[in-house]
Short mmCIF file of C-alpha atoms in Angstrom, two decimals:
data_model
loop_
_atom_site.label_atom_id
_atom_site.label_comp_id
_atom_site.label_asym_id
_atom_site.label_seq_id
_atom_site.Cartn_x
_atom_site.Cartn_y
_atom_site.Cartn_z
CA ILE P 757 93.04 232.15 22.54
CA VAL P 758 95.66 228.69 23.65
CA ALA P 759 94.92 226.50 26.91
CA PHE P 760 98.21 224.29 26.89
CA VAL P 761 97.93 221.14 28.51
CA GLY P 762 99.51 218.25 29.31
CA ASN P 763 103.36 218.31 28.93
CA VAL P 764 103.90 222.17 28.59
CA ALA P 765 107.85 223.20 27.79
CA PRO P 766 109.60 224.99 30.69
CA GLY P 767 109.00 228.46 30.11
CA PHE P 768 106.22 228.12 27.29
CA GLY P 769 103.43 230.57 27.83
CA PHE P 770 101.72 234.07 26.57
CA ALA P 771 104.42 236.88 26.65
CA ALA P 772 104.01 240.03 27.62
CA ALA P 773 106.53 241.90 25.22
CA PRO P 774 107.51 240.64 22.08
CA ASP P 775 110.92 239.20 21.81
CA GLU P 776 113.13 236.87 19.14
CA ASN P 777 111.56 233.55 20.32
CA GLN P 778 107.79 234.61 20.10
CA VAL P 779 105.47 233.22 17.96
CA GLU P 780 101.87 234.77 16.71
CA VAL P 781 99.34 233.07 16.17
CA ILE P 782 95.50 234.57 15.05
CA CYS P 783 92.63 232.36 16.08
CA LEU P 784 89.61 232.58 14.11
CA PHE P 785 86.29 230.87 16.37
CA ARG P 786 83.32 229.61 15.14
CA GLY P 787 80.46 227.87 16.33
CA PRO P 788 78.60 224.69 16.12
CA ASP P 789 76.89 226.11 13.28
CA GLY P 790 79.85 227.43 11.47
CA GLN P 791 79.25 230.67 12.12
CA ALA P 792 82.28 233.25 13.58
CA LEU P 793 82.03 234.15 17.26
CA VAL P 794 81.65 237.55 16.78
CA ASN P 795 82.67 240.14 19.58
CA ASP P 796 82.49 237.04 22.24
CA SER P 797 84.16 235.46 24.77
CA VAL P 798 85.89 231.75 25.41
CA ILE P 799 87.51 230.52 28.26
CA ILE P 800 91.10 229.10 28.33
CA TYR P 801 92.36 225.97 30.51
CA PRO P 802 93.59 225.25 32.73
CA MET P 803 95.08 228.84 32.87
CA GLY P 804 91.25 229.34 33.65
CA GLN P 805 91.39 233.11 31.82
CA THR P 806 88.52 234.52 29.28
CA PHE P 807 89.48 236.12 26.18
CA HIS P 808 87.25 238.11 23.91
CA THR P 809 86.65 238.11 20.14
CA ASP P 810 87.00 241.44 17.56
CA ALA P 811 83.87 241.78 15.10
CA GLU P 812 85.45 239.17 12.87
CA GLY P 813 85.50 236.49 15.65
CA LYS P 814 89.22 236.76 15.65
CA CYS P 815 91.77 236.93 18.33
CA ARG P 816 95.48 237.79 18.16
CA VAL P 817 98.02 235.06 20.83
CA ARG P 818 102.11 235.20 21.13
CA TYR P 819 103.69 232.99 23.18
CA ARG P 820 107.20 231.85 23.24
CA SER P 821 108.09 228.73 21.04
CA PRO P 822 107.96 225.54 22.64
CA SER P 823 110.25 222.27 22.26
CA ASP P 824 107.89 219.97 22.79
CA PRO P 825 105.71 220.03 20.19
CA ARG P 826 102.62 218.66 22.14
CA ALA P 827 103.05 221.89 23.99
CA LEU P 828 100.59 223.66 21.14
CA ARG P 829 97.62 221.60 22.06
CA ALA P 830 94.70 223.61 23.22
CA TYR P 831 91.66 223.35 25.06
CA VAL P 832 89.38 226.39 24.04
CA ARG P 833 85.58 226.40 26.35
CA HIS P 834 83.09 228.54 25.63
CA ARG P 835 80.28 228.92 27.82
CA ASP P 836 75.81 229.61 27.54
CA PRO P 837 75.81 227.56 25.02
CA ASP P 838 78.55 225.35 26.23
CA TRP P 839 80.79 224.22 23.46
CA ILE P 840 84.60 223.22 23.23
CA ALA P 841 87.41 221.99 20.50
CA SER P 842 90.94 220.66 21.63
CA VAL P 843 92.92 221.50 18.66
CA ARG P 844 97.01 222.13 18.00
CA LEU P 845 98.34 225.34 17.36
CA PRO P 846 100.95 225.95 14.39
CA LYS P 847 104.88 225.92 15.91
CA MET P 848 105.81 228.10 13.40
CA GLY P 849 102.75 230.97 14.45
CA GLY P 850 100.37 232.23 11.48
CA THR P 851 96.58 231.66 11.47
CA LYS P 852 94.51 228.77 13.44
CA GLU P 853 90.86 228.73 12.80
CA ILE P 854 89.13 226.60 15.43
CA ARG P 855 85.69 224.96 15.40
CA LEU P 856 84.14 224.50 18.75
CA GLU P 857 81.96 221.24 19.35
CA GLU P 858 78.74 220.80 21.41
CA ALA P 859 79.94 220.01 24.84
CA LYS P 860 78.52 218.45 28.03
CA SER P 861 80.37 219.67 31.50
CA VAL P 862 80.46 218.91 35.02
CA GLN P 863 81.62 220.99 38.27
CA GLY P 864 82.16 221.27 41.62
CA ARG P 865 84.54 221.53 44.84
CA ILE P 866 87.88 219.67 45.26
CA VAL P 867 88.93 218.61 48.92
CA ASP P 868 91.42 216.50 50.54
CA PRO P 869 91.07 213.31 53.74
CA LYS P 870 89.99 216.64 56.12
CA GLY P 871 87.53 218.42 54.42
CA LYS P 872 89.89 221.76 52.93
CA PRO P 873 89.19 222.69 49.81
CA VAL P 874 92.21 221.44 47.78
CA ALA P 875 93.99 224.05 45.25
CA GLY P 876 95.27 223.34 42.04
CA ALA P 877 94.38 219.58 41.91
CA GLN P 878 94.62 218.36 38.36
CA ILE P 879 91.08 217.19 37.22
CA ALA P 880 90.26 215.33 33.91
CA ALA P 881 87.51 213.78 32.32
CA LEU P 882 88.77 210.41 31.48
CA PRO P 883 88.61 208.63 28.71
CA MET P 884 87.49 211.20 27.27
CA SER P 885 90.61 213.54 26.90
CA ASP P 886 94.06 213.85 28.69
CA ARG P 887 94.26 217.45 28.87
CA TYR P 888 93.12 218.82 32.88
CA VAL P 889 91.82 222.03 34.51
CA LEU P 890 93.39 222.99 37.73
CA SER P 891 90.97 223.81 40.89
CA ASP P 892 90.86 227.16 42.03
CA PRO P 893 91.85 228.67 45.27
CA ASN P 894 88.59 227.33 46.86
CA GLY P 895 88.56 223.61 45.23
CA TRP P 896 86.36 224.42 42.90
CA TYR P 897 86.68 223.37 39.38
CA ASP P 898 84.51 223.13 36.22
CA ILE P 899 85.76 220.82 33.32
CA ALA P 900 83.52 220.29 30.07
CA TRP P 901 84.36 217.38 26.79
CA ASN P 902 82.59 216.69 24.03
CA PRO P 903 80.79 213.44 23.86
CA ASP P 904 82.35 211.89 20.83
CA TRP P 905 85.65 211.76 22.65
CA ALA P 906 84.08 208.81 24.71
CA GLY P 907 83.98 206.96 21.14
CA PRO P 908 81.65 203.52 22.45
CA ARG P 909 82.81 204.28 26.02
CA THR P 910 79.72 204.37 28.64
CA ASP P 911 81.54 204.45 32.11
CA LEU P 912 83.33 208.12 32.43
CA PHE P 913 84.71 209.53 35.28
CA VAL P 914 86.51 212.79 36.94
CA PHE P 915 90.08 211.98 37.41
CA ALA P 916 91.38 214.09 40.39
CA ARG P 917 95.05 214.36 41.54
CA HIS P 918 97.71 216.53 43.61
CA ALA P 919 100.65 214.86 42.66
CA THR P 920 102.48 216.95 45.05
CA ARG P 921 100.29 216.08 48.23
CA ASP P 922 99.94 212.60 47.22
CA LEU P 923 96.44 212.60 47.02
CA VAL P 924 94.16 211.21 44.47
CA ALA P 925 90.10 210.21 43.50
CA LEU P 926 88.95 208.82 40.46
CA THR P 927 84.70 209.22 40.06
CA HIS P 928 82.17 207.85 37.93
CA ILE P 929 80.07 210.75 36.04
CA LEU P 930 76.21 209.46 36.17
CA PRO P 931 74.70 210.33 32.82
CA ASP P 932 72.21 213.18 34.23
CA SER P 933 75.86 214.51 36.60
CA LYS P 934 75.74 218.18 36.64
CA ARG P 935 77.80 218.14 39.80
CA ILE P 936 80.59 216.46 41.43
CA ASP P 937 81.95 217.01 44.58
CA ILE P 938 85.22 215.10 45.53
CA THR P 939 87.30 214.27 48.16
CA LEU P 940 90.97 212.90 47.39
CA GLU P 941 92.14 210.38 49.67
CA SER P 942 96.52 209.04 49.54
CA GLY P 943 97.19 207.89 46.61
CA VAL P 944 99.32 205.27 45.62
CA THR P 945 103.46 204.54 45.02
CA LEU P 946 104.34 202.41 41.99
CA LYS P 947 107.47 201.39 41.57
CA GLY P 948 109.26 198.71 38.75
CA ILE P 949 112.26 197.76 37.28
CA VAL P 950 113.54 197.60 33.86
CA GLU P 951 115.90 195.35 32.50
CA ASP P 952 117.49 193.89 29.58
CA GLU P 953 117.31 190.44 28.57
CA SER P 954 120.32 189.45 30.38
CA GLY P 955 118.82 190.54 33.52
CA ARG P 956 120.89 194.23 33.63
CA PRO P 957 119.20 197.24 34.40
CA VAL P 958 118.71 199.69 32.24
CA SER P 959 118.45 203.42 32.63
CA GLY P 960 116.34 206.40 30.31
CA VAL P 961 113.81 204.03 29.11
CA ARG P 962 110.51 205.83 28.83
CA ILE P 963 107.94 204.45 31.07
CA SER P 964 103.73 205.85 30.45
CA MET P 965 101.21 203.66 32.28
CA ASP P 966 97.65 203.69 32.43
CA PHE P 967 94.84 201.92 34.74
CA GLY P 968 92.17 201.21 32.10
CA GLN P 969 90.98 204.54 31.52
CA GLY P 970 92.65 205.56 28.38
CA GLY P 971 95.21 208.68 28.61
CA THR P 972 95.51 210.42 31.50
CA PRO P 973 97.31 213.94 32.93
CA ILE P 974 99.77 211.53 34.77
CA GLN P 975 103.64 212.46 32.66
CA PRO P 976 105.99 209.86 31.30
CA VAL P 977 109.00 209.30 33.90
CA LEU P 978 112.32 207.76 32.94
CA THR P 979 114.34 205.29 34.69
CA ASP P 980 117.26 205.99 36.82
CA ALA P 981 120.92 204.38 36.85
CA SER P 982 119.63 201.66 38.17
CA GLY P 983 116.49 201.33 36.27
CA LEU P 984 114.48 201.77 38.28
CA TYR P 985 111.08 204.13 38.55
CA ARG P 986 108.58 205.67 40.51
CA PHE P 987 104.65 207.25 39.64
CA ARG P 988 102.98 208.52 43.15
CA ALA P 989 99.64 209.47 43.70
CA LEU P 990 97.64 206.87 41.36
CA PRO P 991 94.16 205.96 42.30
CA GLN P 992 93.63 203.67 44.24
CA ARG P 993 91.96 199.95 43.72
CA GLN P 994 93.14 199.84 39.77
CA GLU P 995 94.71 197.47 37.30
CA TYR P 996 98.24 199.50 36.47
CA THR P 997 99.83 199.08 33.15
CA LEU P 998 103.74 200.16 32.70
CA HIS P 999 104.62 200.86 28.72
CA ALA P 1000 108.03 201.06 27.91
CA LYS P 1001 110.26 202.61 24.98
CA HIS P 1002 114.02 203.20 24.60
CA LYS P 1003 115.52 203.24 21.33
CA GLY P 1004 117.08 200.08 20.17
CA TYR P 1005 114.96 197.93 21.99
CA CYS P 1006 111.69 196.69 21.26
CA ASP P 1007 108.58 198.48 22.83
CA ALA P 1008 107.40 196.03 26.65
CA ARG P 1009 104.65 196.44 28.73
CA ALA P 1010 103.97 194.73 32.11
CA THR P 1011 100.81 194.74 34.01
CA THR P 1012 100.22 194.44 38.07
CA GLY P 1013 96.85 192.97 37.85
CA ARG P 1014 93.81 193.91 39.43
CA ILE P 1015 94.67 195.29 42.76
CA ASN P 1016 91.41 195.45 44.66
CA ASN P 1017 92.53 196.35 48.56
CA ALA P 1018 93.87 200.39 49.47
CA LEU P 1019 97.72 199.82 49.34
CA ARG P 1020 100.37 202.44 49.67
CA ILE P 1021 102.94 200.44 47.59
CA VAL P 1022 102.54 198.30 44.71
CA GLU P 1023 105.71 197.14 42.92
CA ALA P 1024 105.24 195.69 39.29
CA GLU P 1025 106.89 193.22 37.57
CA ALA P 1026 110.28 193.49 35.77
CA VAL P 1027 109.69 195.15 32.57
CA VAL P 1028 112.11 193.40 30.27
CA LEU P 1029 113.34 195.33 26.89
CA GLU P 1030 114.70 192.81 23.98
CA ARG P 1031 117.50 194.41 21.98
CA MET P 1032 116.18 194.74 18.06
CA ASN P 1033 119.16 193.24 16.71
CA LYS P 1034 117.21 189.72 15.44
CA SER P 1035 116.19 189.63 11.49
CA ILE P 1036 113.63 187.81 10.04
CA ALA P 1037 114.37 185.80 6.17
CA GLY P 1038 112.84 183.83 4.27
CA THR P 1039 110.91 182.99 0.56
CA VAL P 1040 108.42 184.14 -0.87
CA VAL P 1041 106.69 181.71 -3.78
CA ASP P 1042 103.55 181.58 -5.90
CA VAL P 1043 100.81 179.02 -5.77
CA ASN P 1044 103.22 177.00 -8.29
CA GLY P 1045 106.46 177.38 -5.57
CA ARG P 1046 107.92 179.78 -8.22
CA PRO P 1047 109.59 182.54 -6.40
CA VAL P 1048 108.08 185.98 -6.70
CA PRO P 1049 110.39 188.77 -7.17
CA GLY P 1050 109.53 192.41 -5.76
CA CYS P 1051 107.03 191.19 -3.58
CA GLU P 1052 106.20 193.12 -0.74
CA VAL P 1053 106.84 191.38 2.72
CA MET P 1054 104.87 193.21 5.77
CA LEU P 1055 105.62 192.18 9.59
CA PHE P 1056 103.38 193.40 12.19
CA LYS P 1057 103.40 192.91 16.07
CA LEU P 1058 100.37 191.89 17.37
CA PRO P 1059 98.05 193.56 18.12
CA ILE P 1060 98.64 194.58 14.29
CA HIS P 1061 98.29 198.18 13.64
CA PHE P 1062 99.23 199.14 10.15
CA LYS P 1063 101.02 202.12 10.69
CA GLU P 1064 103.12 200.39 12.62
CA ARG P 1065 104.85 197.87 11.04
CA HIS P 1066 108.75 196.85 9.00
CA GLU P 1067 108.32 195.78 5.08
CA THR P 1068 110.40 195.47 2.94
CA LYS P 1069 110.89 193.42 -0.86
CA THR P 1070 112.10 190.42 -2.06
CA ASP P 1071 114.72 190.17 -4.30
CA ALA P 1072 115.19 188.35 -7.52
CA GLN P 1073 115.14 184.99 -6.13
CA GLY P 1074 112.16 186.02 -4.10
CA ARG P 1075 114.15 185.97 -1.08
CA PHE P 1076 113.39 188.72 1.83
CA ARG P 1077 115.50 189.53 4.95
CA LEU P 1078 113.60 192.18 7.78
CA LYS P 1079 116.24 193.72 9.97
CA GLY P 1080 116.19 195.16 13.64
CA ILE P 1081 113.22 192.37 15.08
CA ALA P 1082 112.73 191.85 18.36
CA GLY P 1083 109.68 190.25 20.63
CA SER P 1084 107.42 188.00 20.10
CA GLY P 1085 103.45 188.15 18.70
CA LEU P 1086 105.01 188.56 15.34
CA GLN P 1087 102.65 188.31 12.03
CA ILE P 1088 104.16 188.36 8.62
CA GLN P 1089 102.08 189.07 4.86
CA ALA P 1090 103.25 189.15 1.72
CA GLY P 1091 101.43 190.86 -1.08
CA LYS P 1092 102.19 191.92 -4.88
CA GLY P 1093 99.76 193.99 -6.82
CA LYS P 1094 96.23 193.25 -5.66
CA LEU P 1095 97.18 189.83 -4.55
CA SER P 1096 98.28 189.01 -0.66
CA GLY P 1097 98.93 186.34 1.49
CA GLN P 1098 97.57 185.06 4.50
CA PHE P 1099 99.13 186.40 7.43
CA ILE P 1100 101.57 183.91 9.23
CA ASP P 1101 103.04 183.80 12.88
CA VAL P 1102 106.61 184.25 13.15
CA ARG P 1103 109.29 184.64 15.36
CA ALA P 1104 112.32 187.08 15.57
CA GLY P 1105 115.79 185.08 14.68
CA GLN P 1106 113.63 182.62 11.89
CA GLU P 1107 115.74 182.46 8.64
CA ASP P 1108 113.11 179.25 6.95
CA VAL P 1109 109.79 181.75 6.74
CA GLU P 1110 108.04 180.39 3.55
#
């Protein structure tokens, strides 16, 4: 049972007959109490298909192996009672146990500005998940989520979008909401440029965006030969934030600030990428000013994310050098064994850190 939502690789999905590119996964489904879902059924989105489990709670699935590992993300739903699971299936096949959890859900109908039903609109519950379902030919949708996915946030939304028609809406989910009918409106087109430190455009930069509601189904884009990018069908009256990533450059971001008026086109400030070609060097000493050899030195970019860092060790004279550095908002820390120093603000290219 597989629901592929978001970035689905081309040609990826259920296969009618075996071929050399197929993967087979046997899924075992369990409810929140750990009991197998014997002779039961689950619904798979965005296809909206129903599949039945056997006497052991299992179901066999074949699909073509994707090139993008993220295409193996599955969104599985059980009705009456309402349970849900979001999992990542093995790319090479095998077995997978899937445990569903208690879910909340809303349903309703999507219509365009003229009141006509919109089929094929992406529907996501934000900020709970960037996975989505599609509205049916009559505009109906039904989406569920695990309440834990929202974390501490209480402002919840239904995000509805039809990119081809440039229609979109962002609607609050109230605590007692069961049905939310949504009328789409014309979306915003957000465009901009990515440049290097010398003002030259940078092509092939991966640009993702958000508008303060966590992850969204809106797919990243790449800048063209002129460094330009464009997003269509974005919700009105939001603050849009761009995130740029390119090999050999420091990650960068830009924001439009809050836009309170309904607009058709918004142009973001230029995103400037810095080449990661600088270094930071210095010496680690103890409280008596003596060099400390074999000391671990770690560099972080604010806000600190401990999984994303540069690190090295000091030599016999307590000296260190970190290469491939760029950007601002940097802090460095040294430590050895159970001892660690304070975080120190540094800049790319600094050669006298102590």
